[in-house]
Short mmCIF file of N, CA and C in Angstrom, two decimals:
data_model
loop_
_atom_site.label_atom_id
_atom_site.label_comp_id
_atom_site.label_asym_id
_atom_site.label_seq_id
_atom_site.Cartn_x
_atom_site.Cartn_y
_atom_site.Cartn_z
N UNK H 257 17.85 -22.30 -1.39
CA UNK H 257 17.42 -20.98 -0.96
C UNK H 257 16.26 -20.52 -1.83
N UNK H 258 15.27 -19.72 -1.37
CA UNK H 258 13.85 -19.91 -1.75
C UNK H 258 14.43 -17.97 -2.53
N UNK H 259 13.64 -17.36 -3.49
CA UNK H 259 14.09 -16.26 -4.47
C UNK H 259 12.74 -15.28 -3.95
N UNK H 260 12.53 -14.19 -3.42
CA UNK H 260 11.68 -13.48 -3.33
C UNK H 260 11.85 -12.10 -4.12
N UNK H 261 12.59 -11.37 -4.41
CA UNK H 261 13.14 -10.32 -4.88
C UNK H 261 11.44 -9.45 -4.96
N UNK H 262 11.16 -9.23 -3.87
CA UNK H 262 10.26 -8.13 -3.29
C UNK H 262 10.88 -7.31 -2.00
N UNK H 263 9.92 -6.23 -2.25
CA UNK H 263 10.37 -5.28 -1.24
C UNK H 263 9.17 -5.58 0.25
N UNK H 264 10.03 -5.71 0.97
CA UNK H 264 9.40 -6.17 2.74
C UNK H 264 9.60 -5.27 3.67
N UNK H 265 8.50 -5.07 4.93
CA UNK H 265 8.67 -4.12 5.48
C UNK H 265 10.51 -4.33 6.10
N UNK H 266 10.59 -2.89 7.27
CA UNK H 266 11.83 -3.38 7.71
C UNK H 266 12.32 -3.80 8.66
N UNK H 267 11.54 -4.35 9.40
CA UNK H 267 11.91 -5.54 10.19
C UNK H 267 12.39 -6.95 10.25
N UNK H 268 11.83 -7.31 8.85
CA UNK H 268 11.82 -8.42 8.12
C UNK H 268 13.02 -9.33 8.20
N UNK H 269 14.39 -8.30 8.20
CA UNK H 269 15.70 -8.77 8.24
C UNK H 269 16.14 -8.99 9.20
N UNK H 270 15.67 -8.69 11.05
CA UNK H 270 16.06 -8.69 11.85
C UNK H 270 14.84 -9.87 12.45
N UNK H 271 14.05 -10.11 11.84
CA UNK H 271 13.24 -11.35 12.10
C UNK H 271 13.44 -12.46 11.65
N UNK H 272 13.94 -12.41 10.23
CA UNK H 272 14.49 -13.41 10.13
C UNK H 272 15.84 -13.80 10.18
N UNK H 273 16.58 -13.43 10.75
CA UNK H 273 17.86 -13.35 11.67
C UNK H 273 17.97 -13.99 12.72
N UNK H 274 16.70 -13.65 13.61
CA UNK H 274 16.63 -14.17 15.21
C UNK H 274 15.82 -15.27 14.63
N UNK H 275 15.46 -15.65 13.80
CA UNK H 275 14.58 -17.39 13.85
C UNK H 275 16.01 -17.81 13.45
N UNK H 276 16.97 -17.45 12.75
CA UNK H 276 18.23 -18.51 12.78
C UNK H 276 18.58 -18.72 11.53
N UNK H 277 17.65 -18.59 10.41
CA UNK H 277 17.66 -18.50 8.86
C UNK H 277 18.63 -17.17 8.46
N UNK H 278 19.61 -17.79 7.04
CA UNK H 278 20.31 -16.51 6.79
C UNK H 278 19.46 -16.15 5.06
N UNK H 279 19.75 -14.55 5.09
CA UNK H 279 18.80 -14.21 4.22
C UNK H 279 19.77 -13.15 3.09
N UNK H 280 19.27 -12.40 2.21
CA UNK H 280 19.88 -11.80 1.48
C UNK H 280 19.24 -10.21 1.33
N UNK H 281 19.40 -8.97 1.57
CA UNK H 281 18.75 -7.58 1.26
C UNK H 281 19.60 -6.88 0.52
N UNK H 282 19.17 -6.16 -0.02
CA UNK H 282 19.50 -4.91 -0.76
C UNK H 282 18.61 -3.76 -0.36
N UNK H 283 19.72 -2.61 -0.23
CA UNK H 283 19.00 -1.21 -0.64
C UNK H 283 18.30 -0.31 -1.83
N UNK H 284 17.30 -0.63 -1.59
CA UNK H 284 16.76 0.44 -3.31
C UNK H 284 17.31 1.54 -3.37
N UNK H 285 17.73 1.90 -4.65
CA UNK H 285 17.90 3.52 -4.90
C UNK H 285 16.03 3.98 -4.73
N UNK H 286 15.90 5.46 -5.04
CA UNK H 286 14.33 5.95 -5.02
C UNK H 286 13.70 6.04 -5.91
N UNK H 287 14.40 5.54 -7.39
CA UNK H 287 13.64 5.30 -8.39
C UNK H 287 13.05 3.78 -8.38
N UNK H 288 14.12 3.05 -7.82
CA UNK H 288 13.53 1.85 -7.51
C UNK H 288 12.52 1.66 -6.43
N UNK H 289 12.92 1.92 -5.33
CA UNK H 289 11.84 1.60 -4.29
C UNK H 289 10.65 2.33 -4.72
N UNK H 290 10.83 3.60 -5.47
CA UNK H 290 9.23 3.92 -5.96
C UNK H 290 8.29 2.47 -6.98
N UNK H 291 9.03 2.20 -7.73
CA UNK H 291 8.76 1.21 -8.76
C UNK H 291 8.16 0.12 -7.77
N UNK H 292 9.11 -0.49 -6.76
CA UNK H 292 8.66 -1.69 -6.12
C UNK H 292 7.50 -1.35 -5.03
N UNK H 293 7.34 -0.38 -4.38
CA UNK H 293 5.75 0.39 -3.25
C UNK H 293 5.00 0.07 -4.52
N UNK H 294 5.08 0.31 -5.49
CA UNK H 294 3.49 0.47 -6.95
C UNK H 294 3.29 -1.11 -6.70
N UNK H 295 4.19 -2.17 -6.99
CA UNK H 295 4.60 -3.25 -7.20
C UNK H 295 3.57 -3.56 -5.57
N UNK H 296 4.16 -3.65 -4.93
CA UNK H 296 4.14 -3.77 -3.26
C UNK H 296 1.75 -2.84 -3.06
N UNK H 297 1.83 -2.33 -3.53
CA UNK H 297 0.61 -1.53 -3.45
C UNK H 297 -0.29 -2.64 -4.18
N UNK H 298 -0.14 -2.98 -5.60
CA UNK H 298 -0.51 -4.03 -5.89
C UNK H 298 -1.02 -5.37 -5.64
N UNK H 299 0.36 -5.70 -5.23
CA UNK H 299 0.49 -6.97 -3.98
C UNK H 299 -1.23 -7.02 -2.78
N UNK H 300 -0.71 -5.74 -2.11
CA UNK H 300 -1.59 -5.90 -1.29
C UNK H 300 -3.22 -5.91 -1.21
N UNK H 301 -3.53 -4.93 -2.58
CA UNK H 301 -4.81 -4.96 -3.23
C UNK H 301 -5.16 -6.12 -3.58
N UNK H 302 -4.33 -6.63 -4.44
CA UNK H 302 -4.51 -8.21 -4.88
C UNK H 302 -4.98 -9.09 -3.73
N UNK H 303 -4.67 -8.90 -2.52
CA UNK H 303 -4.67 -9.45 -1.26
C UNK H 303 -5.69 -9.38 -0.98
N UNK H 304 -6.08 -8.21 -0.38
CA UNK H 304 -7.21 -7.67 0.03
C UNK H 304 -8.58 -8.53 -0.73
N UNK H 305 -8.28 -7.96 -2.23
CA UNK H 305 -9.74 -8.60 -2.85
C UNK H 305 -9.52 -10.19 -2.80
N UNK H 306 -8.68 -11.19 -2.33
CA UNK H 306 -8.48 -12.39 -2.26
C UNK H 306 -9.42 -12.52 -0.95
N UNK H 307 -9.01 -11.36 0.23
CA UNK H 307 -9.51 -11.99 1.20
C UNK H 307 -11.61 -12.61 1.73
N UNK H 308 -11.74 -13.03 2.36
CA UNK H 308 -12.92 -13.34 2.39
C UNK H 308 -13.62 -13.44 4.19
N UNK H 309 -12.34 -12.60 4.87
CA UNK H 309 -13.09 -12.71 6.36
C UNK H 309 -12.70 -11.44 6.56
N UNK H 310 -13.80 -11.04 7.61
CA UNK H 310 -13.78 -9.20 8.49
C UNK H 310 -12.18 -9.31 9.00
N UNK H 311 -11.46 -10.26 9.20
CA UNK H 311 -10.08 -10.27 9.76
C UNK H 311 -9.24 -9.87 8.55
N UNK H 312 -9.28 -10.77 7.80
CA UNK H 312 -8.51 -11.06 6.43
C UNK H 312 -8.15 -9.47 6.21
N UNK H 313 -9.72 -8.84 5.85
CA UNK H 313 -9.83 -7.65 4.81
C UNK H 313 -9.27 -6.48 5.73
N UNK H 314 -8.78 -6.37 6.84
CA UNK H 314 -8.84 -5.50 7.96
C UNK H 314 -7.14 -5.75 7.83
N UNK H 315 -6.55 -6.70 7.71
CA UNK H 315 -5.26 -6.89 7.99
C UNK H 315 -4.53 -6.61 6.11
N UNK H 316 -5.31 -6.65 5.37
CA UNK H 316 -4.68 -6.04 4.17
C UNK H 316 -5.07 -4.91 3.89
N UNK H 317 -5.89 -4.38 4.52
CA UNK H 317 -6.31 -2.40 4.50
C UNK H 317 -5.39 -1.94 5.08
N UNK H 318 -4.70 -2.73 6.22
CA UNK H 318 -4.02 -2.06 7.25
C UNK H 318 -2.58 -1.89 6.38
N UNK H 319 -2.17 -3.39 5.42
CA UNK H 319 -1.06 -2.95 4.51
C UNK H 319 -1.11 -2.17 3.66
N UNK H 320 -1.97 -2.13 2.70
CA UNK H 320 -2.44 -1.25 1.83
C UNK H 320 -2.48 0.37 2.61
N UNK H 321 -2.53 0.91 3.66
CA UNK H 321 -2.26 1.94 4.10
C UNK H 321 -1.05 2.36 4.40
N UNK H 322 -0.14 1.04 4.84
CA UNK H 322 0.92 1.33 5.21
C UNK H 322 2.22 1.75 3.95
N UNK H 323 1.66 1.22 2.50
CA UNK H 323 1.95 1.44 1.45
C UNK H 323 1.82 2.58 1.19
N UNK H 324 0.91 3.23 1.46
CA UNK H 324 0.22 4.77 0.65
C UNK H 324 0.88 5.40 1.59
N UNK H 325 1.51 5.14 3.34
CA UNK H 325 2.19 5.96 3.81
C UNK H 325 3.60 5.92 3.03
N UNK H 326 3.98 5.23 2.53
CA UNK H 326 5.45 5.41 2.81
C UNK H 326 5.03 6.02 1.32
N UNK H 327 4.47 5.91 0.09
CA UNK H 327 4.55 6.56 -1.48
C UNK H 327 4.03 8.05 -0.91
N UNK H 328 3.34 8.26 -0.07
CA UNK H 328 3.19 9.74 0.28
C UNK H 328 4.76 10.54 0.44
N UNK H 329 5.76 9.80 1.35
CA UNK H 329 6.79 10.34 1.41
C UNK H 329 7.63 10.41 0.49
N UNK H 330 7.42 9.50 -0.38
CA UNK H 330 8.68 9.54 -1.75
C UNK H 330 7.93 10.66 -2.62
N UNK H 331 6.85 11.22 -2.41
CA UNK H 331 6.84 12.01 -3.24
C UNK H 331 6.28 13.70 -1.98
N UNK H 332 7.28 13.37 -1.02
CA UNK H 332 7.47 14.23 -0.33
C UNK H 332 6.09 15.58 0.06
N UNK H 333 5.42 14.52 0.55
CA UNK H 333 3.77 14.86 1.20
C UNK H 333 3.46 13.27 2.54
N UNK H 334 2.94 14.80 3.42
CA UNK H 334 2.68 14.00 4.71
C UNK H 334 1.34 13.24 4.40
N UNK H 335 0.65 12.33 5.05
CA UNK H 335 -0.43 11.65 5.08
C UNK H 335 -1.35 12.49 5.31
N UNK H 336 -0.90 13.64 6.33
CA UNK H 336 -1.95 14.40 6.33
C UNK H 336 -2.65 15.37 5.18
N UNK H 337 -1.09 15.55 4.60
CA UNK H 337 -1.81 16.58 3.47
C UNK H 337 -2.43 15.67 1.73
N UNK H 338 -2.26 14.19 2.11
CA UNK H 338 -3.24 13.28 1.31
C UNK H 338 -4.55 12.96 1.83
N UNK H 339 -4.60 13.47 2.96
CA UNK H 339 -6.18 13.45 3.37
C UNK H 339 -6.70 14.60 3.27
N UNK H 340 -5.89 15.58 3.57
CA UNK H 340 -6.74 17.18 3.07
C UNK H 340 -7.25 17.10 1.49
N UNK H 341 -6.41 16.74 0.99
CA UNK H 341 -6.71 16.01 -0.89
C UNK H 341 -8.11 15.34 -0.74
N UNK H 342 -8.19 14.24 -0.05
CA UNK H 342 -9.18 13.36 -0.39
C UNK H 342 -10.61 13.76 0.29
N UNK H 343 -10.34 14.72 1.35
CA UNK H 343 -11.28 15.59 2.29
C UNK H 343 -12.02 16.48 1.25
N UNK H 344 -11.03 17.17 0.52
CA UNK H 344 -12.05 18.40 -0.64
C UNK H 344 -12.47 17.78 -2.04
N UNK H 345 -12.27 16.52 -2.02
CA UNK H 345 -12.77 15.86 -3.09
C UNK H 345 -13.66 14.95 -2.30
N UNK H 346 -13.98 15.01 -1.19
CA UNK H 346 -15.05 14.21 -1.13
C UNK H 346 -16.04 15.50 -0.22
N UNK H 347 -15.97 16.43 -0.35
CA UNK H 347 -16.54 17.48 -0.07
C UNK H 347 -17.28 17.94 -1.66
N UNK H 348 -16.35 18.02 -2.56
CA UNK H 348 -16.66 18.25 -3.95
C UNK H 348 -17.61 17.08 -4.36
N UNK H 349 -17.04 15.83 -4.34
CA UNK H 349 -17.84 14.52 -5.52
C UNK H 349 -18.36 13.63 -4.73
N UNK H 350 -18.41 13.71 -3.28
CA UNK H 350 -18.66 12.53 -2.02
C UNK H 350 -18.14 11.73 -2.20
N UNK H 351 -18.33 10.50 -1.39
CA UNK H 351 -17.80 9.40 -0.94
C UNK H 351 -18.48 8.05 -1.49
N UNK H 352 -18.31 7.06 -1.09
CA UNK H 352 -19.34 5.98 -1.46
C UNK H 352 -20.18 5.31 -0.98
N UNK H 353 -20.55 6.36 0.20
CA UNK H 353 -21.56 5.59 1.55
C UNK H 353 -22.59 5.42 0.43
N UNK H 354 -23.31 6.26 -0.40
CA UNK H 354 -24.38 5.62 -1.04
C UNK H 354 -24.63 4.61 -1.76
N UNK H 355 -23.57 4.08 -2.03
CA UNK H 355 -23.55 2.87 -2.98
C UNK H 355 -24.02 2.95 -4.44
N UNK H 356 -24.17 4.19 -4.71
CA UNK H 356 -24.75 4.79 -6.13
C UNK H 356 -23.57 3.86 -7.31
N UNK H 357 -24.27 3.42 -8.12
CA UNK H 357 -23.80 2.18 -9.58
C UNK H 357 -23.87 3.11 -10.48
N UNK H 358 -23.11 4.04 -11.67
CA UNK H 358 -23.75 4.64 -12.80
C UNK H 358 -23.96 3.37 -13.74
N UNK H 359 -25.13 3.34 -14.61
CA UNK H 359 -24.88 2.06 -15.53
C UNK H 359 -25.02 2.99 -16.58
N UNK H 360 -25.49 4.49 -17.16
CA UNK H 360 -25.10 4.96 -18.42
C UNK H 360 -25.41 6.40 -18.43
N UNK H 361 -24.47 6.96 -19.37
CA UNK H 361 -24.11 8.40 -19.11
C UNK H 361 -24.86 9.07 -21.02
N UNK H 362 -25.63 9.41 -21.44
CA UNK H 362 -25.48 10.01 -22.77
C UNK H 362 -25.22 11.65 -22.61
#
């Protein structure tokens, strides 16, 4: 039996069920599952900058979002009101369409 002790979306258990493989889950408490989304957020960044095709990078943004949805809820804020956040800070400091590099500040 192969050891993953990561946190997977939740389908995962009912997929690998119907291929015929038996598997092992646990429930996180919410101190844990917070710990393992950081863990899991990671993961997918790590991913992301691994990837190297318009597919690749599109299908680990898409996890990497799906991460920041669910840590929005453990700390009991909708997605929407993390974009009103990121809306007045990029109203305040912009965004990165310019591609602006600082190389030194005195």
């Amino acid at each position: 039996m192969l050891t993953f002790n990561k946190l997977v979306r939740d389908k995962i258990p009912s997929i690998i069920e119907a291929s015929g493989e038996k598997s092992e889950f646990t429930i996180l408490d919410e101190k844990t599952f917070i710990r393992e989304l950081k863990k899991k957020l990671q993961e997918e960044v790590n991913e992301y900058l691994a990837s190297s095709t318009k597919e690749a990078a599109t299908e680990e943004l898409a996890d990497i979002l799906e991460v920041i949805h669910s840590l929005a809820k453990t700390h009991q804020v909708t997605i929407d009101q993390v974009e009103q956040v990121r809306q007045k800070k990029y109203e305040k400091r912009g965004g990165f369409e310019g591609r602006c590099f600082l190389v030194s500040k005195e």
